[in-house]
PDB file of C-alpha atoms in Angstrom:
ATOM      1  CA  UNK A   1       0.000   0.000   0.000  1.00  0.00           C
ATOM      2  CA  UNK A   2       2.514   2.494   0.512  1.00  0.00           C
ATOM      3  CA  UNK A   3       4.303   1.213  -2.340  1.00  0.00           C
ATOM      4  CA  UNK A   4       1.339   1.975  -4.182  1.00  0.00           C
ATOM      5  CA  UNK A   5       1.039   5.339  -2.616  1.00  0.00           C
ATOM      6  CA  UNK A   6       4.841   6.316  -3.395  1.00  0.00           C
ATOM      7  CA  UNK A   7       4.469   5.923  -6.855  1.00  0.00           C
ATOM      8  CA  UNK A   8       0.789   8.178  -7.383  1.00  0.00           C
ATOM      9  CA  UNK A   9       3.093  10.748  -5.525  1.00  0.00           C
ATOM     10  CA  UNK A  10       5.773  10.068  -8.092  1.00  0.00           C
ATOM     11  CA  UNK A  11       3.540  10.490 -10.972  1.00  0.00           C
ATOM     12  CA  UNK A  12       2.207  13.665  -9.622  1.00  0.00           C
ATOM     13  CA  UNK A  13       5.194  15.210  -9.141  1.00  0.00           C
ATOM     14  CA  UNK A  14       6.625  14.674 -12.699  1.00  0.00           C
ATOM     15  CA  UNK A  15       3.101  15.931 -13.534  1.00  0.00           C
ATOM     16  CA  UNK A  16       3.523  18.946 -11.937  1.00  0.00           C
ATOM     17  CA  UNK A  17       7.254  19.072 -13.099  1.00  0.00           C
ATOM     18  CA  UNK A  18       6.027  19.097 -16.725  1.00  0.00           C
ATOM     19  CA  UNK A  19       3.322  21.870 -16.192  1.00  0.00           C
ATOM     20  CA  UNK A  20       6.005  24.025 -14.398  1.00  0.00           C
ATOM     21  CA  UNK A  21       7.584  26.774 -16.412  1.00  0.00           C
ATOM     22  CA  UNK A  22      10.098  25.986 -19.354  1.00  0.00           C
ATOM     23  CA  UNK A  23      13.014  25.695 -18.087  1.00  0.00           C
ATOM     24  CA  UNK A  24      16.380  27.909 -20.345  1.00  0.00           C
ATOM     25  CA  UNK A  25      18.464  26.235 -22.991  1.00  0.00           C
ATOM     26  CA  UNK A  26      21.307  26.297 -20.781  1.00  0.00           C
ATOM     27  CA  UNK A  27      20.171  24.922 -17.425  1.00  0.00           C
ATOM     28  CA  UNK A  28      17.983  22.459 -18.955  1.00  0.00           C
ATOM     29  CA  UNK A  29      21.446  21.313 -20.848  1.00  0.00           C
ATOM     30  CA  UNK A  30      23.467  21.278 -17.144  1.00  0.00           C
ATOM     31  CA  UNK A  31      20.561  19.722 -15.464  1.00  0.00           C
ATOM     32  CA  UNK A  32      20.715  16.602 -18.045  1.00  0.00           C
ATOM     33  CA  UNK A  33      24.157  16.490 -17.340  1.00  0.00           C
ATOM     34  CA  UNK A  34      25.840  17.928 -20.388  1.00  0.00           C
ATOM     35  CA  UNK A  35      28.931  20.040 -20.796  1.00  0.00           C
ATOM     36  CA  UNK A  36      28.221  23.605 -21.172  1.00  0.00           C
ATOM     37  CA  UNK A  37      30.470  23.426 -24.508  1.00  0.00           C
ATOM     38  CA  UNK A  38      27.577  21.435 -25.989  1.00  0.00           C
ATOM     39  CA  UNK A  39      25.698  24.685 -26.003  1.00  0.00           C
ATOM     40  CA  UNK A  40      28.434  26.418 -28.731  1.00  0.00           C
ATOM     41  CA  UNK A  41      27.579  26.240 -32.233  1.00  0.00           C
ATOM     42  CA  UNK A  42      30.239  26.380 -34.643  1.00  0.00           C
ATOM     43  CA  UNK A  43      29.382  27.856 -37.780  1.00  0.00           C
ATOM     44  CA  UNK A  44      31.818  28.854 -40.955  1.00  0.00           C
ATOM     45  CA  UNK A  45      33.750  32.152 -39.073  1.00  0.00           C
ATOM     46  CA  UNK A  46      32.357  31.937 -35.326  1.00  0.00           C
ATOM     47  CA  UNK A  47      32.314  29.672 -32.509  1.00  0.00           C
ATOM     48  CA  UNK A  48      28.833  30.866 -30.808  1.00  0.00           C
ATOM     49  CA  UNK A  49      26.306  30.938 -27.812  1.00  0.00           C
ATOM     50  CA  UNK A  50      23.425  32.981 -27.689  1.00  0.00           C
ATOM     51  CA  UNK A  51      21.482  33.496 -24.565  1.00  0.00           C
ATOM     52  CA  UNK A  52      18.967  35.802 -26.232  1.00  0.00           C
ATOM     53  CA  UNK A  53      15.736  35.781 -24.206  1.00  0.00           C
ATOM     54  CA  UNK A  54      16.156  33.851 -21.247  1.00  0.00           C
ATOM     55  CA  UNK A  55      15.096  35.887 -18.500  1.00  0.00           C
ATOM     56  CA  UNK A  56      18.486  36.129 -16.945  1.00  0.00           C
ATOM     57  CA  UNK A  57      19.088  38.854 -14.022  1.00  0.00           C
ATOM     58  CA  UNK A  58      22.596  37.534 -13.792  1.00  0.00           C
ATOM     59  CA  UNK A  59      25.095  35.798 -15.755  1.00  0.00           C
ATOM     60  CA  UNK A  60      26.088  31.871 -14.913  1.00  0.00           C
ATOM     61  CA  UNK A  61      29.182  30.992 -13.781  1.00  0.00           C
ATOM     62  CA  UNK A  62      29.627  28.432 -16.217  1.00  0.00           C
ATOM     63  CA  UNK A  63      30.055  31.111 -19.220  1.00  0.00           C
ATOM     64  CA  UNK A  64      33.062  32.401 -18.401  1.00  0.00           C
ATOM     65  CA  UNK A  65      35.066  29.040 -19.269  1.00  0.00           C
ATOM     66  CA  UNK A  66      33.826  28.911 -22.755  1.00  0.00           C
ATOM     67  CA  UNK A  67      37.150  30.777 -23.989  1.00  0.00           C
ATOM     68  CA  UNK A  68      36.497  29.350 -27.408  1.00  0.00           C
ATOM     69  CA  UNK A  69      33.203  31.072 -27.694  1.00  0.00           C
ATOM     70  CA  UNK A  70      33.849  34.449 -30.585  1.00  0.00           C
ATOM     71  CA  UNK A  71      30.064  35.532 -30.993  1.00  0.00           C
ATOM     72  CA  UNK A  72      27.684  36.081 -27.955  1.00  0.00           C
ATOM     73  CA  UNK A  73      24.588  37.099 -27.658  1.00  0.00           C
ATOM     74  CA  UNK A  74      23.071  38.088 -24.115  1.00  0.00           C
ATOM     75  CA  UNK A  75      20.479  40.408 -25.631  1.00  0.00           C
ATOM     76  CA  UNK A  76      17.377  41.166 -24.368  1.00  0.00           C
ATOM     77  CA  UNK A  77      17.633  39.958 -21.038  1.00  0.00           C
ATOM     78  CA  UNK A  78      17.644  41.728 -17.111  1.00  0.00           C
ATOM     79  CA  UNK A  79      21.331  41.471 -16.652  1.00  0.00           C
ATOM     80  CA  UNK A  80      22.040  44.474 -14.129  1.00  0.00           C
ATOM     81  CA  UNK A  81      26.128  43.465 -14.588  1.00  0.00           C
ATOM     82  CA  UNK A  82      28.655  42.471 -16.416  1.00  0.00           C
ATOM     83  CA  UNK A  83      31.113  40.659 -14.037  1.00  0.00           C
ATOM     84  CA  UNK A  84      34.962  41.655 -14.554  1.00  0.00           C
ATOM     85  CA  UNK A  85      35.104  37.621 -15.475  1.00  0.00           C
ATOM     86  CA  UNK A  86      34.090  38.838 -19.000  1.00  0.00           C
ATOM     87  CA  UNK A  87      37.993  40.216 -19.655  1.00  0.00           C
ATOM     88  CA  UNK A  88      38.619  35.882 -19.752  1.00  0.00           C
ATOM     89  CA  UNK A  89      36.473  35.402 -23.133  1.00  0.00           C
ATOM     90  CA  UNK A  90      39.641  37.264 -25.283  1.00  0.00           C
ATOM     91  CA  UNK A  91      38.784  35.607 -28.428  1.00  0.00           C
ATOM     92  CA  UNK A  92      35.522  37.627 -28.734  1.00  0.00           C
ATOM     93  CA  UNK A  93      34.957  38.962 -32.168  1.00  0.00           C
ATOM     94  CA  UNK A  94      31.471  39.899 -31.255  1.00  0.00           C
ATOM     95  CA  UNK A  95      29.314  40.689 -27.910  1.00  0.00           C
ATOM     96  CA  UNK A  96      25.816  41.672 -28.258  1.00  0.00           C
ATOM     97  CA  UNK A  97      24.232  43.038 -24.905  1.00  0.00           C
ATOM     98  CA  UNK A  98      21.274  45.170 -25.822  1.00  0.00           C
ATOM     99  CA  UNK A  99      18.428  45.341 -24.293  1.00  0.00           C
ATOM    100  CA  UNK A 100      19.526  44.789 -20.863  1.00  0.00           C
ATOM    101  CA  UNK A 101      19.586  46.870 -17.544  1.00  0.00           C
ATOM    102  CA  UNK A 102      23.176  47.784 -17.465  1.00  0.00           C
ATOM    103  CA  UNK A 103      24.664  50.635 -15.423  1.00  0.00           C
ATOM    104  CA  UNK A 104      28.149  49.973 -16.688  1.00  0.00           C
ATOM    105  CA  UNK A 105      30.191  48.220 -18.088  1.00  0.00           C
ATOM    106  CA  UNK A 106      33.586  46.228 -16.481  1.00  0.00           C
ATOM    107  CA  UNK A 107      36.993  47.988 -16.867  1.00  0.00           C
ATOM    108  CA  UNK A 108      38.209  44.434 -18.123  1.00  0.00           C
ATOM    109  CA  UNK A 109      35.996  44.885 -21.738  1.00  0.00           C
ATOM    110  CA  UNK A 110      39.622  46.065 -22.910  1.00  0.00           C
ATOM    111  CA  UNK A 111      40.650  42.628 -22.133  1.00  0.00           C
ATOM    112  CA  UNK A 112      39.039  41.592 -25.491  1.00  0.00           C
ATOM    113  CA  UNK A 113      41.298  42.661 -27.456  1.00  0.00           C
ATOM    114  CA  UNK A 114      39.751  40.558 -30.771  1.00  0.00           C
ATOM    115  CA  UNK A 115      36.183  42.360 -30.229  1.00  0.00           C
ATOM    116  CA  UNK A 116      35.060  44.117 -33.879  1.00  0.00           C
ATOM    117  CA  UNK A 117      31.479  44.274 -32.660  1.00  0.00           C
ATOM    118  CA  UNK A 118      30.260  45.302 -29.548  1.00  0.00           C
ATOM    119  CA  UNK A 119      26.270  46.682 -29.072  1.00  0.00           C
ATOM    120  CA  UNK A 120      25.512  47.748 -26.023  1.00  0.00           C
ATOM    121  CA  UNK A 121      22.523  49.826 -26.877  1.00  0.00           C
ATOM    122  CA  UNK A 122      18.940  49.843 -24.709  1.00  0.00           C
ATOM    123  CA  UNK A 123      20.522  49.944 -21.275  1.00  0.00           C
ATOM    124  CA  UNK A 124      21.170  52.231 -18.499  1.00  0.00           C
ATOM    125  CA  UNK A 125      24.670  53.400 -19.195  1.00  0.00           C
ATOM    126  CA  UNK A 126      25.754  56.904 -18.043  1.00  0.00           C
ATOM    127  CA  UNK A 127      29.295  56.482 -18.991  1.00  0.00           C
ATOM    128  CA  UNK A 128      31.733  54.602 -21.097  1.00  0.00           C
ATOM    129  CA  UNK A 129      34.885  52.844 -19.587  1.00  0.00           C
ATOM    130  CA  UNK A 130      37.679  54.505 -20.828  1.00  0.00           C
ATOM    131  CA  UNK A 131      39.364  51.035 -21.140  1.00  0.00           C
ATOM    132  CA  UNK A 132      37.034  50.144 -23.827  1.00  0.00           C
ATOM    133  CA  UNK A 133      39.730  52.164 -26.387  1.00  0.00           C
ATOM    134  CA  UNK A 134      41.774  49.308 -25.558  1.00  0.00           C
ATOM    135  CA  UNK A 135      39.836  47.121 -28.237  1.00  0.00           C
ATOM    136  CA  UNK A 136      41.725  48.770 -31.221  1.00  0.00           C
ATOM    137  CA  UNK A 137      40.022  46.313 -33.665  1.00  0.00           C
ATOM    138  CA  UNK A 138      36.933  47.541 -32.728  1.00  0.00           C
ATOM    139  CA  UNK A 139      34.954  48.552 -35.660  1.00  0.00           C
ATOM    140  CA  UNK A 140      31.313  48.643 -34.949  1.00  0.00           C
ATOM    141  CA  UNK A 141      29.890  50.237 -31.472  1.00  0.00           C
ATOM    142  CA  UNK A 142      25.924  50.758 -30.499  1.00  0.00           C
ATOM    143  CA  UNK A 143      25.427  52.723 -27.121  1.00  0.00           C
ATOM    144  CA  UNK A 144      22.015  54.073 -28.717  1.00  0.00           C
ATOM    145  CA  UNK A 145      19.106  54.294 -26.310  1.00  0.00           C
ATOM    146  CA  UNK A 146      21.023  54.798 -22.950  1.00  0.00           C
ATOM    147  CA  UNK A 147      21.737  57.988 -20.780  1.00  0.00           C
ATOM    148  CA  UNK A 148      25.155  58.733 -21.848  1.00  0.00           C
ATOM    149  CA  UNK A 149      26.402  62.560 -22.137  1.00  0.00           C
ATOM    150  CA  UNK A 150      30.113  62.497 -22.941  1.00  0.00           C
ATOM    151  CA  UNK A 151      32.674  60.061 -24.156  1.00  0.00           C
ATOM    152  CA  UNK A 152      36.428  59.267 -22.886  1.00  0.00           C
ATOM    153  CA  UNK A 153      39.260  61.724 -24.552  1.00  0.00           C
ATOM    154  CA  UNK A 154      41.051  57.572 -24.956  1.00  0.00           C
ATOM    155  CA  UNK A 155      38.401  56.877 -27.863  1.00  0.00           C
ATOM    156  CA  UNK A 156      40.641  58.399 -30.244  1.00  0.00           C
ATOM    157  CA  UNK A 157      42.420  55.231 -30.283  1.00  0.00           C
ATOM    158  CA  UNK A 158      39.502  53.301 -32.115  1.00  0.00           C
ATOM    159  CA  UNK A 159      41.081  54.333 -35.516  1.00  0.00           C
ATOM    160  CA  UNK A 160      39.365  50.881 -36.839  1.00  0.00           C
ATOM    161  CA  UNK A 161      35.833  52.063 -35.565  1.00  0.00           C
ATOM    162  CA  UNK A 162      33.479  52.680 -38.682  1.00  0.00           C
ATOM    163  CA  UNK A 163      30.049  52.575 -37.454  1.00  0.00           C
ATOM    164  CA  UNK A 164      29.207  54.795 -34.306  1.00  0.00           C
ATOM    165  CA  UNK A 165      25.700  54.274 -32.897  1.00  0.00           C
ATOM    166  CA  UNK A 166      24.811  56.993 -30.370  1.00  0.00           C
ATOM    167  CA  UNK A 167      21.422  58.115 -30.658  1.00  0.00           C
ATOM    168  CA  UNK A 168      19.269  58.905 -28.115  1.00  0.00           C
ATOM    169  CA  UNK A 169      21.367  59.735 -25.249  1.00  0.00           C
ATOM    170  CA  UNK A 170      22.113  63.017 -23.617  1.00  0.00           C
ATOM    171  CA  UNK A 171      24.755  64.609 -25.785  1.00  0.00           C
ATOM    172  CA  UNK A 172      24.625  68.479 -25.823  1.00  0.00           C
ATOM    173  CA  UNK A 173      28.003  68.636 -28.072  1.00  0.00           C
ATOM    174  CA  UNK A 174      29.309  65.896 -30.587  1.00  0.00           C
ATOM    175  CA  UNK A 175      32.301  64.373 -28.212  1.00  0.00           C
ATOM    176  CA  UNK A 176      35.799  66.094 -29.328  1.00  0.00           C
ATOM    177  CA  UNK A 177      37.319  62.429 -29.319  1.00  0.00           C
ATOM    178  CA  UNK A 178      34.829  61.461 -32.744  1.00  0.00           C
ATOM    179  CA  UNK A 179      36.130  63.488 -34.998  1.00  0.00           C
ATOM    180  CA  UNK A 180      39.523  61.918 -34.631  1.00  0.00           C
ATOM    181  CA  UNK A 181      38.019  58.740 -35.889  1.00  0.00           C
ATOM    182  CA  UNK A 182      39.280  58.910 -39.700  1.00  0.00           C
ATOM    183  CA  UNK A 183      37.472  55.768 -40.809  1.00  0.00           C
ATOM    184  CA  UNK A 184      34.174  56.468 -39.862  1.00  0.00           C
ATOM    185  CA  UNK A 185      31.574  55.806 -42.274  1.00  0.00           C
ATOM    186  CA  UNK A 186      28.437  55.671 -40.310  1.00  0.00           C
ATOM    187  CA  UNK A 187      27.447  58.220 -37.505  1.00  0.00           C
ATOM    188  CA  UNK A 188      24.364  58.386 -35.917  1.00  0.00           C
ATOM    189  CA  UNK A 189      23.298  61.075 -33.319  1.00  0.00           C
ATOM    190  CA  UNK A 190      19.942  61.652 -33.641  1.00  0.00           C
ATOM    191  CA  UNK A 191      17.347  62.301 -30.951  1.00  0.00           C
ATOM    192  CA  UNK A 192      19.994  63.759 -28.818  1.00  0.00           C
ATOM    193  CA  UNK A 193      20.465  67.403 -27.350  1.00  0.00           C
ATOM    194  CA  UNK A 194      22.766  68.865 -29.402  1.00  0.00           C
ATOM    195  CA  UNK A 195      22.581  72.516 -30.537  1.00  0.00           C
ATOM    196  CA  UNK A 196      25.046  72.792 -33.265  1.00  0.00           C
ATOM    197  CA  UNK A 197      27.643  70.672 -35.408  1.00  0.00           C
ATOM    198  CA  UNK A 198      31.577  71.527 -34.948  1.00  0.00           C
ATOM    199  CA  UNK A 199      33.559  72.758 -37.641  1.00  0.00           C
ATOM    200  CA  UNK A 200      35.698  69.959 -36.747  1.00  0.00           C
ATOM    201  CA  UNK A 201      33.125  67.454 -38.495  1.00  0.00           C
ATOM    202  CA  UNK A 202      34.995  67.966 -41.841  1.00  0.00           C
ATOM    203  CA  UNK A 203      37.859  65.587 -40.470  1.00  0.00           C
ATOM    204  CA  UNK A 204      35.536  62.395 -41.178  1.00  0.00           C
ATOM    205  CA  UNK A 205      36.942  62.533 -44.429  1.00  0.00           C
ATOM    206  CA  UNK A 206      35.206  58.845 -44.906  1.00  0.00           C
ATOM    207  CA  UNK A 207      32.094  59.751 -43.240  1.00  0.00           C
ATOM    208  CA  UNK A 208      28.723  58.629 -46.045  1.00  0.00           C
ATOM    209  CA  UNK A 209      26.210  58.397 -43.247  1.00  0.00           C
ATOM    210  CA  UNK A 210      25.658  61.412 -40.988  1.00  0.00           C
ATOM    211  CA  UNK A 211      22.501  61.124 -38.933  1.00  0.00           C
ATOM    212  CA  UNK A 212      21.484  64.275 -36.350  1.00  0.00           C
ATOM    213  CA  UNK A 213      17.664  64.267 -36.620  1.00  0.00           C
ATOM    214  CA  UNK A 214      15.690  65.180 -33.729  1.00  0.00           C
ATOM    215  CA  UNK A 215      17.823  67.472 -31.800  1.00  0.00           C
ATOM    216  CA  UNK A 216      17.800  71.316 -31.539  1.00  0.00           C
ATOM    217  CA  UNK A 217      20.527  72.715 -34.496  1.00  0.00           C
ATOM    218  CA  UNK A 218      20.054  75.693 -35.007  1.00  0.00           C
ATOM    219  CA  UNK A 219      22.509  75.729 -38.527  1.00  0.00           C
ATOM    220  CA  UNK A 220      24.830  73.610 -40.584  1.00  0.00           C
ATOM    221  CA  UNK A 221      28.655  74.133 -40.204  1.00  0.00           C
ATOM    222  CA  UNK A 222      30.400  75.349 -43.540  1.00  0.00           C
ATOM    223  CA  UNK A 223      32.800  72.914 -43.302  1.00  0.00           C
ATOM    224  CA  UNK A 224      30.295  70.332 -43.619  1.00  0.00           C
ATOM    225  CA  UNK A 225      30.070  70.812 -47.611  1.00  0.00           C
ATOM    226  CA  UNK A 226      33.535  70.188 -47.445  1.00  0.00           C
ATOM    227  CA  UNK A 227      32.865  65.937 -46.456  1.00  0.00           C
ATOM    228  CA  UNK A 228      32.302  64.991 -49.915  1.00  0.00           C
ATOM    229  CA  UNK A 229      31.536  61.378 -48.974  1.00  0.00           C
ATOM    230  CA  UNK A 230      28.366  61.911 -47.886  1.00  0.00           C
ATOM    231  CA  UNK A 231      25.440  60.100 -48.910  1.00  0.00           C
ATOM    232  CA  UNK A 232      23.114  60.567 -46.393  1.00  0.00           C
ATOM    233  CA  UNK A 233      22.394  63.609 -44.278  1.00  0.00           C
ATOM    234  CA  UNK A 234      19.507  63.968 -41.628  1.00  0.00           C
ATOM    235  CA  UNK A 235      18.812  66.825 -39.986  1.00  0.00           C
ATOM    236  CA  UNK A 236      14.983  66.638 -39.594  1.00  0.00           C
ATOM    237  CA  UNK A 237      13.372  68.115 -36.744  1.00  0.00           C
ATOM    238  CA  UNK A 238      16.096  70.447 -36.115  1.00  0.00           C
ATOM    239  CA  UNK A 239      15.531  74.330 -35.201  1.00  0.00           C
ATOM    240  CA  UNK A 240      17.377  74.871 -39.123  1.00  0.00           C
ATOM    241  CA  UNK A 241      16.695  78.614 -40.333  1.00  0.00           C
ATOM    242  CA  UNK A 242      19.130  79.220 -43.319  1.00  0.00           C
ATOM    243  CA  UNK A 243      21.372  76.540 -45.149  1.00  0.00           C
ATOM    244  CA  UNK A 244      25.018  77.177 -45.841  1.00  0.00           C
ATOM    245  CA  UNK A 245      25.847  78.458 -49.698  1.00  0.00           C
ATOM    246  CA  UNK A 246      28.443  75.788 -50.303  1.00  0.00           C
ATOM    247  CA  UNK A 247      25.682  72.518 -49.567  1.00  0.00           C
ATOM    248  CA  UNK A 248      26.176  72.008 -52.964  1.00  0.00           C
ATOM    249  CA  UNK A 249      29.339  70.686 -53.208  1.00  0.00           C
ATOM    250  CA  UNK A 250      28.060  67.499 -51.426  1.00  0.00           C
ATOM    251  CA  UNK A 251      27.116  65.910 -54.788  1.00  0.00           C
ATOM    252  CA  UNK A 252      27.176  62.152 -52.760  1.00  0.00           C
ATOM    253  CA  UNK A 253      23.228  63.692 -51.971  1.00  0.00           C
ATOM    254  CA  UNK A 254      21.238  62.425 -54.832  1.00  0.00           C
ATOM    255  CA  UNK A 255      17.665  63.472 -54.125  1.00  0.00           C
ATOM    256  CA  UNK A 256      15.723  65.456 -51.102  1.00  0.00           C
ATOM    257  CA  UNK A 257      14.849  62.630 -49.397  1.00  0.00           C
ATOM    258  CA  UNK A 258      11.669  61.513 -47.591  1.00  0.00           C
ATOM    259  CA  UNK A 259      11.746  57.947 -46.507  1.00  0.00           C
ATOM    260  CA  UNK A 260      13.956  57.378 -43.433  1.00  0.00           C
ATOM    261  CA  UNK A 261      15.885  54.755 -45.497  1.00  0.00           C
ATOM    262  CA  UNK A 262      16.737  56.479 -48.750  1.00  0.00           C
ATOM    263  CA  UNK A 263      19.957  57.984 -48.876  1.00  0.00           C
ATOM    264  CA  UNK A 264      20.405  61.868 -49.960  1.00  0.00           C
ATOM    265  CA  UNK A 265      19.217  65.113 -47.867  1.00  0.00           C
ATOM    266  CA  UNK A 266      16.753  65.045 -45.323  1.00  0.00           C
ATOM    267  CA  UNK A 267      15.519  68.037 -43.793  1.00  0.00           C
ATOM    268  CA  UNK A 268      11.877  68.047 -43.539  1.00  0.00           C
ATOM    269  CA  UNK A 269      10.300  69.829 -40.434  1.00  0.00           C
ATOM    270  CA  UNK A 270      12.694  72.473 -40.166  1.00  0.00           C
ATOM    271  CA  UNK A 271      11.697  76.271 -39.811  1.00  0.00           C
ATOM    272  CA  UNK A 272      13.724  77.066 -43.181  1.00  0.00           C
ATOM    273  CA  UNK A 273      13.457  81.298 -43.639  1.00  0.00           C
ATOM    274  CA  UNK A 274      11.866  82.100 -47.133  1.00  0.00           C
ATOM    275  CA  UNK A 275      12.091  81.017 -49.983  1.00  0.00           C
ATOM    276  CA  UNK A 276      13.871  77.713 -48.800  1.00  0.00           C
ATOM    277  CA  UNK A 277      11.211  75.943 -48.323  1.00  0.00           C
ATOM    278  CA  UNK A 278       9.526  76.599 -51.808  1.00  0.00           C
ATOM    279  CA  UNK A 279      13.125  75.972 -53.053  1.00  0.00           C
ATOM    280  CA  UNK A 280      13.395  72.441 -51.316  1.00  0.00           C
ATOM    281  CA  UNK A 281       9.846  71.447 -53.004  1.00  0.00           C
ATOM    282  CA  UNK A 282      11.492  71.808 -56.282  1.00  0.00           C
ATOM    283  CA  UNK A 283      14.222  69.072 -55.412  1.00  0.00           C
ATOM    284  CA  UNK A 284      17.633  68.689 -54.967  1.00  0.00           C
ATOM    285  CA  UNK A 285      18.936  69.982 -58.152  1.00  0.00           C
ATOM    286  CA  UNK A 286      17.227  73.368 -57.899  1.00  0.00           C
ATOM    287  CA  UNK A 287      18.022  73.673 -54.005  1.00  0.00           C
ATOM    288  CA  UNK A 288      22.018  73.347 -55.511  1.00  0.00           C
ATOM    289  CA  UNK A 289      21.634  75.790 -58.261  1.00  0.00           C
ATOM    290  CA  UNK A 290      19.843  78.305 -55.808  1.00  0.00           C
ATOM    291  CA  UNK A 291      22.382  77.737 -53.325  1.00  0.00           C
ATOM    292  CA  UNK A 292      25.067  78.215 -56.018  1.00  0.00           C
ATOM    293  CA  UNK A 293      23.712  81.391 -57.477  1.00  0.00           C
ATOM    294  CA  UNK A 294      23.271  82.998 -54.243  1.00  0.00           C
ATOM    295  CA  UNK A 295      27.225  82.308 -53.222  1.00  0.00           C
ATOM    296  CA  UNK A 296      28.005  84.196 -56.790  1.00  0.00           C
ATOM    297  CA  UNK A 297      26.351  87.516 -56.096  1.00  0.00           C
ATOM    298  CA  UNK A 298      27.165  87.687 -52.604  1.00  0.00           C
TER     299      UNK A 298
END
């Protein structure tokens, strides 16, 4: 009888054990036994683990011995830290940790001294370690969506970095250390604070994408004109009054441009002075040639 009675308890529990919540990738993988290197896939360039989605307040231990793993994802979970253990993954090519509930980020990030790609955007980062310029084959960096107002003067050491990510943030001025990143092709700043664009910006001498909508410029830098790469320039929803006469020496801007996605000039919802805004109507080509003709009579 109590045999009997053992067993109906048994059942129930693995019942119960099955109607419980889902248990994550990973621990259901320890639980059954199995090495955490089961859990790396190795694909053509990377050895990877993702951990996207797994409700995760902290990371486990376990992680940190994977120093094969290149590509990890931890996105979209409610990490609060990054333990200094992460400086012991040094073949990291690339870390994705959006979407988290970080404050900071550990000094020993400039351990990983193979990381290209590092997003850290949708967090709550008020600063940047300054070690992070330590990863000099760091190419492409997302901090968008956090509450970060300045940068460390040591980021002038990412000369690899190409694609900058810092929209909506707290920046009243473009950071002095960005426009001593020469290879820059991609630099987005929009919803920001910022009031006006250096003079300095016509070091990017490889910049195509320059993205500054939703902020509070007031005008465009003449030296601007002078980044002939460009292929893309947003300023909508700016405080934009008057255009400088030498905009039409960017000839990279093909078109006035109205859908977020298409490349040329975008400055809709701007209060332009008269007759601008009649002039912009008419296109690209006619904004130039009024642009053009008004820098000959003056």
């Amino acid at each position: 009888m109590g045999t009997e009675h053992s067993k109906n308890e048994e059942q129930k529990s693995m019942v119960f054990l099955r109607k419980g919540p889902k248990l994550p990738a990973w621990e259901d993988a320890l639980l059954a036994g199995r090495e955490p290197k089961s859990l790396l896939k190795r694909g053509l360039r990377y050895v990877s683990l993702s951990l996207i989605m797994k409700g995760m307040t902290s990371t486990p231990d376990f992680l940190w011995g994977l120093h094969e793993v290149q590509k990890l994802n931890l996105s979209r979970n409610q990490l609060v830290v990054i333990p200094p253990s992460l400086g012991k993954l040094d073949r990291l090519v690339v870390l994705n940790l959006g979407g988290n509930c970080l404050k900071c980020l550990p000094k020993e990030i400039g351990l990983l001294r193979n990381l290209k790609v590092l997003f850290v955007n949708m967090n709550c980062l008020k600063e940047v370690p300054a070690e992070l310029s330590l990863c000099r084959k760091l190419e492409v960096l997302s901090l968008s969506h956090n509450c970060i107002s300045q940068l460390p003067l040591s980021f002038t050491d990412l000369t690899s970095l190409r694609k900058l990510n810092l929209s909506n943030n707290r920046f009243v001025q473009i950071p002095l250390c960005i426009f001593a990143l020469r290879s820059l092709d991609f630099l987005h700043l929009g919803s920001n604070k910022l009031e006006n664009i250096a003079e300095s910006i016509q070091y990017l001498v490889n910049l195509q994408i320059f993205i500054v909508e939703n902020n509070n410029i007031r005008s465009l830098p003449r030296s601007l004109c002078y980044v002939s790469t460009l292929e893309l320039l947003n300023v909508d929803y700016n405080a934009i009054q008057t255009l400088p006469d030498e905009l039409y020496l960017l000839r990279g801007l093909r078109r006035i441009a109205w859908n977020p996605m298409d490349k040329g000039l975008h400055i809709a919802h701007n209060p332009l002075s008269r007759p601008l805004p009649e002039v912009v109507e008419g296109g690209l080509d006619v904004l130039f040639n009024y642009l053009r003709d008004k820098k000959e009579h003056n």
